[in-house]
Amino acid sequence: DGMNILFIVVDDLRPVLGCYGDKLVKSPNIDQLASQSIVFSNAYAQQAVCAPSRVSFLTGRRPDTTRLYDFYSYWRVHAGNYSTMPQYFKENGYMTLSVGKVFHPGVSSNYSDDYPYSWSIPPFHPSSEKYENDKTCRGKDGKLYANLVCPVDVSEMPGGTLPDIQSTEEAIRLLNVMKTNKQKFFLAVGYHKPHIPLRYPQEFLKLYPLENITLAPDPWVPEKLPSVAYNPWMDLRQRDDVEALNVSFPYGPLPDDFQRRIRQSYYAAVSYLDRQVGLLLNALDDVGLSNSTIVVFTADHGWSLGEHGEWAKYSNFDVATRVPLMFYVPGMTTPSVSQGTRVFPYVDPFSHVLGLVPQGQSKIVVELVSLFPTLAELAGLQVPPACPESSFHVALCTEGASIVRYFNASEEKVEEEKNGSDDAYRCFDEEPVAFSQYPRPADTPQWNSDKPKLKDIRVMGYSMRTVGYRYTLWVRFNPNIFSADFEDVHAGELYMVETDPNQDYNIYNNTSQGCLFKKL
């Protein structure tokens, strides 16, 4: 009779979570979910910006196939009439529901979040979402501003609420309706925070005294970073509080004390998100569906918090491409739970933090483009076929492979598979890789380097992330025919994860490791 799916996607959340080893953050509800889940510690988005990443993982196709690198085209018209993950579930008898930010709103989802293709009923958007960028942040002078750092008194907000609070309430309402109607469902809940502005209930600041907040470990622009790789964080510069600092373009830097305030507010926004996730999962217990619902938790991409002198997403660094990814599958990631057992009791982020560890953790490198086939397999549906080399004409296929095979494979077994080969062939070992990419309008940072429109793209940075390294080539790109020319390399990056986990020392130009380069 098949499992329900609760699919939680968070906007701009890098893995600053207790279950990912972060010592500062208070995220007890997400950690509790992790303690019942398989957690992937090496999961990557295919492009570190909202619309392209979401269209990619919701269709199971890479950005070169959706042809969406910006915000301004709808794949069904512009690339191919690709089925989406929710559409596939809908066609297989599921009630599919969208709450909050799941598809990126606007042209890229046909101004309808791809309804009616993807969803059984029109998607829900919180009414308070329209005030997100308004002047709702009280400054020291008592006036209202559109700030980046924006702790608020919720009772003073328009409607007395915030978007993620409304989305949680609606998702809980829908869970109750689904239970009453005994309908099999695929419920996607898209949370806005910690996307900027960092607007959250002010009490969450109490969890993070400023004296406990450090700068990024590497807050400078790396000496050997190619200029094409740098993103100048224009969206931050446009906020009132950042604008007032009059920071030089493109490299900044922001004053140290303000950097710490941004980091403090990002953490506070994550704890506010954790409360929403806790309330939602607690409601899944309340309606008695925790034993028959698969829960997926992930994000559309990460967010730089001052590393490499960068902020926001818009790059190929791990801090921008790496995402949390966990799957709770009753009976698989946990022993079967009997109906009515509480799996997810709400934990108050302000009270005792549990310090739970993930049920299972995998270091295998995986991609968000694999979500579609993975969820199909977990739900017992037929897994969509792998796409042919060119798949613009194919409605249903996927460019990611299901990762269910990694769920209970011990790390050792996978290592053995990798290392069982003859040494002579070590250069050419197959191993799991994640591909990400990012477009640029020029070789040096411009006002539109973060979000170039398709017609302005001149260089594409293609990244390959394995467990041991990140390798990136910035190559000439022709937007008229969507072609990348790997013969015309503008710059390269190579970072060895073991010795340089923060990706500060680019060894692309000074490496003569023949074997490694052959393999790459």
PDB file of C-alpha atoms in Angstrom, residues 17-21 27-36 39 343-345 347 352-359 361:
ATOM      1  CA  LEU A  17      23.564  21.192  12.447  1.00  0.00           C
ATOM      2  CA  GLY A  18      24.454  19.241  15.563  1.00  0.00           C
ATOM      3  CA  CYS A  19      24.080  15.964  13.650  1.00  0.00           C
ATOM      4  CA  TYR A  20      26.766  17.202  11.203  1.00  0.00           C
ATOM      5  CA  GLY A  21      29.182  17.874  14.048  1.00  0.00           C
ATOM      6  CA  SER A  27      19.228  22.042  16.311  1.00  0.00           C
ATOM      7  CA  PRO A  28      17.729  19.356  18.578  1.00  0.00           C
ATOM      8  CA  ASN A  29      14.697  18.493  16.407  1.00  0.00           C
ATOM      9  CA  ILE A  30      16.647  18.011  13.187  1.00  0.00           C
ATOM     10  CA  ASP A  31      19.230  16.061  15.228  1.00  0.00           C
ATOM     11  CA  GLN A  32      16.423  13.869  16.561  1.00  0.00           C
ATOM     12  CA  LEU A  33      15.280  13.192  12.976  1.00  0.00           C
ATOM     13  CA  ALA A  34      18.903  12.359  12.089  1.00  0.00           C
ATOM     14  CA  SER A  35      19.066   9.895  14.978  1.00  0.00           C
ATOM     15  CA  GLN A  36      16.364   7.853  13.196  1.00  0.00           C
ATOM     16  CA  VAL A  39      22.554  10.874   7.062  1.00  0.00           C
ATOM     17  CA  VAL A 343       9.219   8.887  17.158  1.00  0.00           C
ATOM     18  CA  PHE A 344       9.543  12.683  17.033  1.00  0.00           C
ATOM     19  CA  PRO A 345       8.511  14.299  20.338  1.00  0.00           C
ATOM     20  CA  VAL A 347      12.316  19.257  21.662  1.00  0.00           C
ATOM     21  CA  HIS A 352      18.175  20.670  27.206  1.00  0.00           C
ATOM     22  CA  VAL A 353      19.895  19.725  23.934  1.00  0.00           C
ATOM     23  CA  LEU A 354      20.014  15.963  23.497  1.00  0.00           C
ATOM     24  CA  GLY A 355      23.276  15.493  21.642  1.00  0.00           C
ATOM     25  CA  LEU A 356      21.916  12.597  19.583  1.00  0.00           C
ATOM     26  CA  VAL A 357      24.022  11.031  16.874  1.00  0.00           C
ATOM     27  CA  PRO A 358      22.808   9.999  13.418  1.00  0.00           C
ATOM     28  CA  GLN A 359      21.380   6.481  13.127  1.00  0.00           C
ATOM     29  CA  GLN A 361      26.172   8.138   8.525  1.00  0.00           C
TER      30      GLN A 361
END
